[in-house]
Short mmCIF file of C-alpha atoms and ligand atoms in Angstrom, two decimals:
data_model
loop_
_atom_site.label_atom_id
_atom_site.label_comp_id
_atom_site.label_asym_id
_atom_site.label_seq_id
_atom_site.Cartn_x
_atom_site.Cartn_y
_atom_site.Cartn_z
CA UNK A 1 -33.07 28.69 66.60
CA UNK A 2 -32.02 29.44 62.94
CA UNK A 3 -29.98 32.38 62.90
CA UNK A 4 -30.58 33.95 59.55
CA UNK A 5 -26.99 34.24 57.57
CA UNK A 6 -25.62 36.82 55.27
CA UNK A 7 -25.51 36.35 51.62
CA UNK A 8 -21.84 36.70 51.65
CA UNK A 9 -21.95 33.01 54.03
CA UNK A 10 -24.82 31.62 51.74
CA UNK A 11 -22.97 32.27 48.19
CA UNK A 12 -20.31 29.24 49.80
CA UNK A 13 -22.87 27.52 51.46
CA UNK A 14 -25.78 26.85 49.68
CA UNK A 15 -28.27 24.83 51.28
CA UNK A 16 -30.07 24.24 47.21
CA UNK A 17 -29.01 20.45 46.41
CA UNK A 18 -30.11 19.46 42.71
CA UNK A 19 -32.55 16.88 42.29
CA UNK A 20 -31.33 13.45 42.81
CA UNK A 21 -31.44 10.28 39.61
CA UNK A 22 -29.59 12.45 37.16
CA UNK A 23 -27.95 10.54 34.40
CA UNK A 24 -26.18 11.09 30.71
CA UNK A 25 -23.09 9.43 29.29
CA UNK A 26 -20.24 12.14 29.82
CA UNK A 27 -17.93 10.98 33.10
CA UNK A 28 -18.69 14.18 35.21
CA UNK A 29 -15.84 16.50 35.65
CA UNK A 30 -15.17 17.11 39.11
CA UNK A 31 -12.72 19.89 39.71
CA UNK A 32 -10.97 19.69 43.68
CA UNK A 33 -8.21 21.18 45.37
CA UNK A 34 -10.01 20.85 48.66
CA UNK A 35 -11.39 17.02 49.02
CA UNK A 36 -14.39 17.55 52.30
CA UNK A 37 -14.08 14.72 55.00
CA UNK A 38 -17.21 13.82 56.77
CA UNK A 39 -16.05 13.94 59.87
CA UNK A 40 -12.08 14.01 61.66
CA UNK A 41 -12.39 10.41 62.13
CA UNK A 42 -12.89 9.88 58.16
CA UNK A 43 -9.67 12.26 57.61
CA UNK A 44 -7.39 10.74 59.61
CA UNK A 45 -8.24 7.43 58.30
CA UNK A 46 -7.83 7.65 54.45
CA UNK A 47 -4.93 6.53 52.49
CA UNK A 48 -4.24 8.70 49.33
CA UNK A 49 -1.63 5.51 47.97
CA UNK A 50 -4.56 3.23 47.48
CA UNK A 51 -7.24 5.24 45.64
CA UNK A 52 -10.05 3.55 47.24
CA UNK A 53 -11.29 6.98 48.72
CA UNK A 54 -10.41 10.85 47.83
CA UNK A 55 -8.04 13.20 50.00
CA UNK A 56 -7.00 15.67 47.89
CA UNK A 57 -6.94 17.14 44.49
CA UNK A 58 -3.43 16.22 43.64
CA UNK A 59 -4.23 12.47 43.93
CA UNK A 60 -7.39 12.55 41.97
CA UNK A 61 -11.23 13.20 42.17
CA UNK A 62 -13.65 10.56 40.58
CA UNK A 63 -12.84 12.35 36.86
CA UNK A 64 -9.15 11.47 36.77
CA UNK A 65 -9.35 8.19 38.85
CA UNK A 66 -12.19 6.99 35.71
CA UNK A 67 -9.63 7.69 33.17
CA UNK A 68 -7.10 6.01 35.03
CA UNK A 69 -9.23 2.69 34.84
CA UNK A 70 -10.30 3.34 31.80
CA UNK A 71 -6.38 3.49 30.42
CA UNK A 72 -5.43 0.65 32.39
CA UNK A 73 -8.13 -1.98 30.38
CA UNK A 74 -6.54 -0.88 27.33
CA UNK A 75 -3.24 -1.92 28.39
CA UNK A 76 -4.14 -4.55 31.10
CA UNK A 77 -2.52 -2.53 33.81
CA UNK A 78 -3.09 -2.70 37.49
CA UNK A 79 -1.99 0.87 38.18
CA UNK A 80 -2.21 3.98 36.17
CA UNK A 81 -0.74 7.52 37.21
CA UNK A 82 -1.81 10.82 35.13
CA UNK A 83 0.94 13.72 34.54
CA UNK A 84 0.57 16.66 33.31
CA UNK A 85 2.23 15.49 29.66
CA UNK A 86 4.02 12.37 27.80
CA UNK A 87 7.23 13.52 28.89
CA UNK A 88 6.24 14.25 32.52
CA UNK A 89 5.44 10.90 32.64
CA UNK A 90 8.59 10.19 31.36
CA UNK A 91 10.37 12.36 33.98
CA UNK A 92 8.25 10.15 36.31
CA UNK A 93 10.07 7.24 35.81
CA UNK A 94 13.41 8.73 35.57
CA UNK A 95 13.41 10.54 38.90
CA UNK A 96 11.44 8.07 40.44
CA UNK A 97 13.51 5.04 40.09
CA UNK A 98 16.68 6.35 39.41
CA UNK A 99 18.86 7.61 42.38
CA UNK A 100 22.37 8.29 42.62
CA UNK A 101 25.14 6.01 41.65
CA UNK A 102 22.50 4.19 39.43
CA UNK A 103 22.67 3.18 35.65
CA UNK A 104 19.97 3.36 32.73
CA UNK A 105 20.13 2.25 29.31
CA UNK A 106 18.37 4.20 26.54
CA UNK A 107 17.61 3.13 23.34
CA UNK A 108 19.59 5.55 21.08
CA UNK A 109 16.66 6.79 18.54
CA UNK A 110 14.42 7.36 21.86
CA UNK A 111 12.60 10.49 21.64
CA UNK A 112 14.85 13.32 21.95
CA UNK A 113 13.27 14.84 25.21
CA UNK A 114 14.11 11.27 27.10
CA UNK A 115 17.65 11.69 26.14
CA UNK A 116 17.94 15.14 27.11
CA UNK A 117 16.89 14.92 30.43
CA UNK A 118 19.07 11.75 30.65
CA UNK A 119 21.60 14.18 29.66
CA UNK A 120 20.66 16.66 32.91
CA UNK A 121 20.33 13.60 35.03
CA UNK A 122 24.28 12.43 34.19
CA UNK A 123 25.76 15.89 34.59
CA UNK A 124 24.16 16.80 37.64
CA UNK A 125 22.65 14.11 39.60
CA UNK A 126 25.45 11.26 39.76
CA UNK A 127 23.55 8.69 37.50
CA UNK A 128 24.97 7.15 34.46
CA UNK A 129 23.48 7.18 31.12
CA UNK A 130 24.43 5.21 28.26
CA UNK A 131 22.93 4.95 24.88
CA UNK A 132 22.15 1.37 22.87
CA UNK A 133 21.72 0.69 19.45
CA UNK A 134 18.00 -0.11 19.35
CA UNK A 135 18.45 -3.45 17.47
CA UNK A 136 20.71 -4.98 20.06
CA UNK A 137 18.30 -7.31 21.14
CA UNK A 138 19.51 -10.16 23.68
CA UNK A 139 22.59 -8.19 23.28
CA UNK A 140 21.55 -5.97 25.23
CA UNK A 141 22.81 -8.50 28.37
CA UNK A 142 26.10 -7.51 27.99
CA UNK A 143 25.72 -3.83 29.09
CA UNK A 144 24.21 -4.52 32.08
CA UNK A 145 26.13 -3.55 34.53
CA UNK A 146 25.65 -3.90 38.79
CA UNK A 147 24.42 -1.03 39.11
CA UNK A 148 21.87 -0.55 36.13
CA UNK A 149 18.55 -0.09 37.55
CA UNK A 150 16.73 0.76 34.26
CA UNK A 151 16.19 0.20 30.51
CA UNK A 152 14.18 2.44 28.30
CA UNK A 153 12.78 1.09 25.37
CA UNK A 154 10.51 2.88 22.59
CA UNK A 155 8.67 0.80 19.71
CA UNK A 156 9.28 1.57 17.18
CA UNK A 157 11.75 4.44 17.43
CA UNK A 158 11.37 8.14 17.42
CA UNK A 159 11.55 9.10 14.06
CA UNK A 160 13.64 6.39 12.52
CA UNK A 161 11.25 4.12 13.36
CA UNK A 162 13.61 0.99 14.36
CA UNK A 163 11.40 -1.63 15.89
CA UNK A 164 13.34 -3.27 18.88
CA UNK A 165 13.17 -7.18 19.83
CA UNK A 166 11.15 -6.39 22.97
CA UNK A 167 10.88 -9.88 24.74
CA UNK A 168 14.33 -10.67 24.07
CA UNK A 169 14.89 -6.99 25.68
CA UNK A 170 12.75 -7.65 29.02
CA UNK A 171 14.50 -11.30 28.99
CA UNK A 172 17.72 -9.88 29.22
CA UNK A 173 16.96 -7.30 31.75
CA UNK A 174 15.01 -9.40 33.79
CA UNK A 175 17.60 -12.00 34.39
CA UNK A 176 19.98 -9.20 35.60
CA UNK A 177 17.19 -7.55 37.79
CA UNK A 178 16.68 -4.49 35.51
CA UNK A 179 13.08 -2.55 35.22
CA UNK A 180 11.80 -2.06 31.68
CA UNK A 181 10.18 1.07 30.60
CA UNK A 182 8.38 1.31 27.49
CA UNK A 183 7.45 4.23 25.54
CA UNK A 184 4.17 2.41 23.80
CA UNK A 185 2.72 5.49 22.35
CA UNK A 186 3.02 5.19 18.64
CA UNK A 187 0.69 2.15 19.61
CA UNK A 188 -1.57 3.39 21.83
CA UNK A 189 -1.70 0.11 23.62
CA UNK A 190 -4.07 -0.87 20.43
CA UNK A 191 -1.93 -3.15 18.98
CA UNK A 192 1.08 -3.94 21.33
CA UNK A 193 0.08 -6.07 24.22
CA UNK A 194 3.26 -4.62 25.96
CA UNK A 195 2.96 -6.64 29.27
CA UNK A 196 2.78 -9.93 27.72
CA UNK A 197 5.91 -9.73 26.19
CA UNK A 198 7.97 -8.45 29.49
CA UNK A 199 7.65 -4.79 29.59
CA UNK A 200 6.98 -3.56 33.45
CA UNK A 201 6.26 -0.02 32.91
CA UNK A 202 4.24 1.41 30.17
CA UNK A 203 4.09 5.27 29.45
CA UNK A 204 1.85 6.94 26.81
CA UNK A 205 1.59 10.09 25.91
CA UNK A 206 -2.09 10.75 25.91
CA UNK A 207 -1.67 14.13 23.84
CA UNK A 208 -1.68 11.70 21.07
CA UNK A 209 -4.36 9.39 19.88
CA UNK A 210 -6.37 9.00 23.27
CA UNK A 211 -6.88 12.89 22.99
CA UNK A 212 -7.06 12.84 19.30
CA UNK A 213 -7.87 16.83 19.14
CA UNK A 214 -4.23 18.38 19.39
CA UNK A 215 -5.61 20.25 21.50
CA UNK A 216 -4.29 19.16 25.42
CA UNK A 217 -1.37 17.94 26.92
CA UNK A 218 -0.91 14.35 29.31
CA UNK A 219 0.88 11.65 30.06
CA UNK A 220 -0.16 8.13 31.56
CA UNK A 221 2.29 5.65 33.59
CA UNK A 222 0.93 2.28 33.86
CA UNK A 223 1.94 -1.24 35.52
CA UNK A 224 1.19 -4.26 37.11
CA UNK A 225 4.15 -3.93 39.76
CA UNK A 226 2.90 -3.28 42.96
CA UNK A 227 6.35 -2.16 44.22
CA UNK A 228 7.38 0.22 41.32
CA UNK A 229 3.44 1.84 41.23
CA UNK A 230 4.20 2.65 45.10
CA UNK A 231 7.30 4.37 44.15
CA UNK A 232 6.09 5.87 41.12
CA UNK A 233 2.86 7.01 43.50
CA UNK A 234 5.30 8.43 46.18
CA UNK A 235 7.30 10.55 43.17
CA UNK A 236 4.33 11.62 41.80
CA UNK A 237 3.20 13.58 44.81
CA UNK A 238 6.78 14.71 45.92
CA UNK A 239 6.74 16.33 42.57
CA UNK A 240 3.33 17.69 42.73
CA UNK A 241 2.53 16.19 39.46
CA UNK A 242 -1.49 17.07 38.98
CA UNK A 243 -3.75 17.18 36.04
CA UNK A 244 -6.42 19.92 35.39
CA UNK A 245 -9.82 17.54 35.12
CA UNK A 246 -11.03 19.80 32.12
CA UNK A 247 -8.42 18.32 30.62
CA UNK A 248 -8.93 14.71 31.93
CA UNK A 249 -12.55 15.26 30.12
CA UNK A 250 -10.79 16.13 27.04
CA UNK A 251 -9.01 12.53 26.78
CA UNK A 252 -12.21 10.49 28.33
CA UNK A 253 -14.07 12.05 25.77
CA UNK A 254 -11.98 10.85 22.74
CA UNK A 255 -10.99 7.32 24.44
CA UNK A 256 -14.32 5.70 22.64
CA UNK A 257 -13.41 6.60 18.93
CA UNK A 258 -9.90 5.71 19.44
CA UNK A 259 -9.82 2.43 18.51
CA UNK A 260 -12.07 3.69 15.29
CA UNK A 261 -9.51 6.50 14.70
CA UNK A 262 -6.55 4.31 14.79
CA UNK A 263 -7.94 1.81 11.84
CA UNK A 264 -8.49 4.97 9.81
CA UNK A 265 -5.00 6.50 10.53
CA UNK A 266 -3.86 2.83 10.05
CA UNK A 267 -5.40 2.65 6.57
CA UNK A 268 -4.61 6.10 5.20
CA UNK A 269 -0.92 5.53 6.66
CA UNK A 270 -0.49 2.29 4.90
CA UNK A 271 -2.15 3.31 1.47
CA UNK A 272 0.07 7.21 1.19
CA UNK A 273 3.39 4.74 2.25
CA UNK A 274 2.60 2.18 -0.42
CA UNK A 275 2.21 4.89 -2.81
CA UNK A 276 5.70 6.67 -1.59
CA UNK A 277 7.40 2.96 -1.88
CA UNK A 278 6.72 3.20 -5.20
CA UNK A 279 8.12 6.39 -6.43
CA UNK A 280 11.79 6.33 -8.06
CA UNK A 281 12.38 9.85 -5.59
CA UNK A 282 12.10 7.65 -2.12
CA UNK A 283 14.99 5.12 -1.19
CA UNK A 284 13.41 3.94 2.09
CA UNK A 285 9.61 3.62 3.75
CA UNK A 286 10.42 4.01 7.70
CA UNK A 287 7.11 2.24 8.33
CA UNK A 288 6.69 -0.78 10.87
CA UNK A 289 4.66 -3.13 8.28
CA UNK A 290 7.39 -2.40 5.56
CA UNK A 291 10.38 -4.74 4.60
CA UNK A 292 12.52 -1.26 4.65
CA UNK A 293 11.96 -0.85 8.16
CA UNK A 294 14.63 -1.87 10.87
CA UNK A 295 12.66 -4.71 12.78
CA UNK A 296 9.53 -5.57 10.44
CA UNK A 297 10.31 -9.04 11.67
CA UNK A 298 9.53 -7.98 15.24
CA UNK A 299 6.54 -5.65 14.30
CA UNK A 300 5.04 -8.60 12.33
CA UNK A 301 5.77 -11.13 15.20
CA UNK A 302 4.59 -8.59 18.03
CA UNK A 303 1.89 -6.14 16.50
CA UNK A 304 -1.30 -6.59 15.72
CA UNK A 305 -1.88 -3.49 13.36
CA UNK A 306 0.18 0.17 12.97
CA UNK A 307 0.11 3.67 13.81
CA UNK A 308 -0.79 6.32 11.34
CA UNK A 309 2.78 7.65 11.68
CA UNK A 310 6.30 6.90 9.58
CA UNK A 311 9.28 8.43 7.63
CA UNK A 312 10.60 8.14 4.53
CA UNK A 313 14.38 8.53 3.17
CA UNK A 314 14.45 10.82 -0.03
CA UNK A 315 16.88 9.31 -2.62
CA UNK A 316 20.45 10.61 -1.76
CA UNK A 317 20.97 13.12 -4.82
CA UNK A 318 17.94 15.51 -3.38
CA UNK A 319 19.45 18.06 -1.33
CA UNK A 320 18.27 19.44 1.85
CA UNK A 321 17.02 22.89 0.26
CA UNK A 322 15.21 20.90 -2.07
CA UNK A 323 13.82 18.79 0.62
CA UNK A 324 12.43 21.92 2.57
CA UNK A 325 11.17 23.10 -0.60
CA UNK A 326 8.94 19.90 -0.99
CA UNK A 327 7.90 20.25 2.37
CA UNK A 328 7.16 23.47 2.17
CA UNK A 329 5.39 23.37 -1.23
CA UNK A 330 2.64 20.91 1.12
CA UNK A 331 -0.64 22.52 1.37
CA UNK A 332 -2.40 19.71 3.33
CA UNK A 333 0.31 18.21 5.74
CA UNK A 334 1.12 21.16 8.20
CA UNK A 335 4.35 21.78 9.28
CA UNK A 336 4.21 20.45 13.64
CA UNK A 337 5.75 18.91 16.09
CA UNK A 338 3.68 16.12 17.96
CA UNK A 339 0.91 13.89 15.95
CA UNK A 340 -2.31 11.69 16.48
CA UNK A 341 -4.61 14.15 15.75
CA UNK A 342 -7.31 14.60 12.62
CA UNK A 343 -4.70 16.90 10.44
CA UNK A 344 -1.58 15.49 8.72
CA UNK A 345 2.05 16.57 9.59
CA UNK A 346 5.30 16.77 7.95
CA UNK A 347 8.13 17.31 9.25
CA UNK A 348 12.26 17.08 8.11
CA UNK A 349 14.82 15.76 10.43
CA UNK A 350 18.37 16.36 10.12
CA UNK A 351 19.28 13.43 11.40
CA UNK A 352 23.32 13.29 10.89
CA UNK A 353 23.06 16.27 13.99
CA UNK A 354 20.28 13.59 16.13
CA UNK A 355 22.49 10.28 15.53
CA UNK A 356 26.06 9.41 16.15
CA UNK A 357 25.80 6.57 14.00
CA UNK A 358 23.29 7.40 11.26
CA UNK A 359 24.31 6.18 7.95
CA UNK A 360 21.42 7.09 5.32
CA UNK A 361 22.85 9.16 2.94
CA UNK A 362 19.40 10.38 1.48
CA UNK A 363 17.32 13.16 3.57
CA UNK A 364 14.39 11.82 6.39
CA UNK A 365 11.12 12.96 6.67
CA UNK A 366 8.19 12.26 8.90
CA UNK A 367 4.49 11.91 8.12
CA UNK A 368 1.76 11.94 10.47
CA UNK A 369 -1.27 10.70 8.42
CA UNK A 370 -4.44 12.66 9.80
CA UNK A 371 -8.24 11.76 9.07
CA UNK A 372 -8.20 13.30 5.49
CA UNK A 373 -9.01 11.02 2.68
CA UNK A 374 -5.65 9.31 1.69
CA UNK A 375 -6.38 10.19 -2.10
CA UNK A 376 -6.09 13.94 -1.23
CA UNK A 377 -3.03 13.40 0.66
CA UNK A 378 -1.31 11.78 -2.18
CA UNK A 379 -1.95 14.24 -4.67
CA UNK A 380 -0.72 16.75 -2.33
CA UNK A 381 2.29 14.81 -2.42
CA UNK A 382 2.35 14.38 -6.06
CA UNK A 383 2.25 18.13 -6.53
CA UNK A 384 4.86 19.22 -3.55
CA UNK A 385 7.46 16.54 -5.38
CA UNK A 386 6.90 18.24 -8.52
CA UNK A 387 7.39 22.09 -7.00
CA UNK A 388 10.70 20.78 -4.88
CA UNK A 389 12.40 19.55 -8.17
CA UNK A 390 12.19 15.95 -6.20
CA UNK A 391 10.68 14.57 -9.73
CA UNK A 392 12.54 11.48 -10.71
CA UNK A 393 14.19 12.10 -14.47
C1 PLP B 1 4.82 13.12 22.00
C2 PLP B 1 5.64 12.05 22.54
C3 PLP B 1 6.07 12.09 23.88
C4 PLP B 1 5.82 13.26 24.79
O1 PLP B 1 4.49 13.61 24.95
P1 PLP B 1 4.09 15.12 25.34
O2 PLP B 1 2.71 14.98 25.87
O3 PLP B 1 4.19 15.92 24.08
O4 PLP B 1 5.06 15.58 26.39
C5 PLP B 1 6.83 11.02 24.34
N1 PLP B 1 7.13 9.98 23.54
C6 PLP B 1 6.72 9.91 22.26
C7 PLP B 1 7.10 8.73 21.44
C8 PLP B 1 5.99 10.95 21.71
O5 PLP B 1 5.62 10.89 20.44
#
């Protein structure tokens, strides 16, 4: 006997079921807080750790575990972990590997937010922080201490752009039992085969060039460690660290023109740089495949192409307000933090206030080159030189 139920009852439980054989190319987005078991048997006998079947929202639905697989063949991971942005990621590996009484090393040009919460971590939570100078290389052995558990590494630097020795880094490390975490956005794990040379924790921040829009906010964790992805797993659900799968859409849906993107902020990068290395008003390209940068040697031994972001040093007798005036003068570069989207960015660092040991006399600025045509980018240069006084005489 059917007993005839309200509409209230049917609005949650439709018996309609959509015709079966559907198919199109978007990765469905399948939003879950609530996972449904079959049966009490099936719930008691799935294992949210290993991701071969769906418990809960927090640990994924079919949406975030594609992009997960999807991020790991770029970098040839074996585990991948989604948070909620680049530096929750970050916070990821810092809480979850670092307890109390432990040491990490940071590179000292890593991005600011790293060494800020390194900062918090010191002063409240017993662990101790110390900074490195980025080109320490095998160096880097002799700061290793008992109790150091970790070593950050970012390449190439945060703004300065320093590109670190990275196998001699893991070599060091790994003789003294230390974990290596790389920050391998500004490569997108494109052109960095990060593993092969050591590293045993990649992070990206997917806000960048997987999402490509500047429009949403994530983070990415990946190994091949079985060990530290279990940890890393366990921290990620004591910290409740899910990801809205609109916005897991949002990077699979830019993952298959990144590799297209990259070569074109690649070539408009290298072509506006070559044209600043020329002019009398810059001291310094910042840029990976230049001679000026800290560590071309390692880029050219270790990369296999470059990011469409870099800095320049003005020539030391432009001052700051004229500096600001040039960047302000830009009508094409927007003023903005973050990059890797289709518009370019500009932005001046005051770097003497960022680095205890910074040295440049002459003024830093960043560029992120966008998808505009490189031609209109340099005569938007041209022009913002010439209204900021920063004119060669
Ligand atoms: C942007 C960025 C991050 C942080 O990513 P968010 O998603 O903005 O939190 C971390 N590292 C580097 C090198 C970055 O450029």
């Amino acid at each position: 006997m059917t007993v005839k139920k309200s509409l209230q009852t049917l609005l949650a439980h439709s018996d309609y079921a959509a015709p079966e054989g559907f198919d199109a190319f978007p990765v469905a987005i399948h939003h879950a807080s609530t996972v449904v078991f079959k049966d009490v048997a099936a719930m008691r006998s799935r294992a949210w750790l290993s991701k071969s079947a769906y418990t809960y929202g927090l640990h994924g639905t079919p949406t975030s575990f594609t992009l997960e697989a999807r991020l790991a063949e770029i970098e040839g991971a074996s585990h991948c972990l989604l948070a909620p942005s680049g530096l929750a990621a970050i916070a990821l590996v810092n809480l979850g590997l670092l307890n109390s009484g432990d040491d990490v090393l940071l590179p000292d040009n890593v991005y600011g937010p790293n060494r800020d919460m390194a900062q918090w971590l010191s002063e409240g939570h017993g662990i101790s922080v110390r900074l490195y100078d980025p080109m320490i290389g095998a160096g880097i052995g002799a700061l290793i201490q008992p109790n150091t558990r970790l070593l950050w590494a970012e390449a190439p630097g945060s703004v300065s752009m320093e590109v670190p020795d990275l196998p001699a880094l893991c070599a060091a490390a790994h003789a003294r039992n230390v974990l290596v975490a790389l920050d391998n956005t500004w490569s997108a794990g494109l052109v960095l085969r990060a593993f092969d040379l050591g590293v045993d924790i990649i992070m990206q921040a997917l806000t960048k060039y997987q999402s490509g829009g500047s429009d949403v906010l994530m983070g990415a964790l990946l190994t091949r460690d079985d060990n530290v992805a279990r940890q890393l797993s366990l921290t990620h659900m004591r910290l409740g660290m899910g990801v809205g799968m609109d916005d897991v859409y949002m990077v699979l849906r830019g993952l298959p023109s990144m590799p297209l993107r990259f070569r074109a902020h690649e070539q408009g990068a290298q072509m506006v740089a070559t044209w600043l290395k020329a002019r009398p008003e810059i001291s310094k390209v910042l840029h990976p495949a230049f001679e000026d940068c800290p560590g071309h040697a390692f880029w050219k031994r270790d990369f296999t192409g470059a990011a469409g972001l870099f800095s320049v040093i003005f020539d030391a007798r432009f001052s700051q307000a004229q500096v600001d005036l040039f960047v302000d003068s830009l009508t094409l570069f927007k003023i903005g933090f973050s990059w890797g989207g289709s518009n370019s960015l500009c932005v001046p660092y005051q770097m003497s206030g960022m680095r205890a040991n910074w040295t440049e006399a002459g003024l830093l600025v960043r560029f992120n080159i966008g998808l505009e045509d490189p031609h209109d980018l340099i005569a938007d240069i041209a022009q913002a030189m010439a209204r900021g006084g920063i004119v060669a005489g």
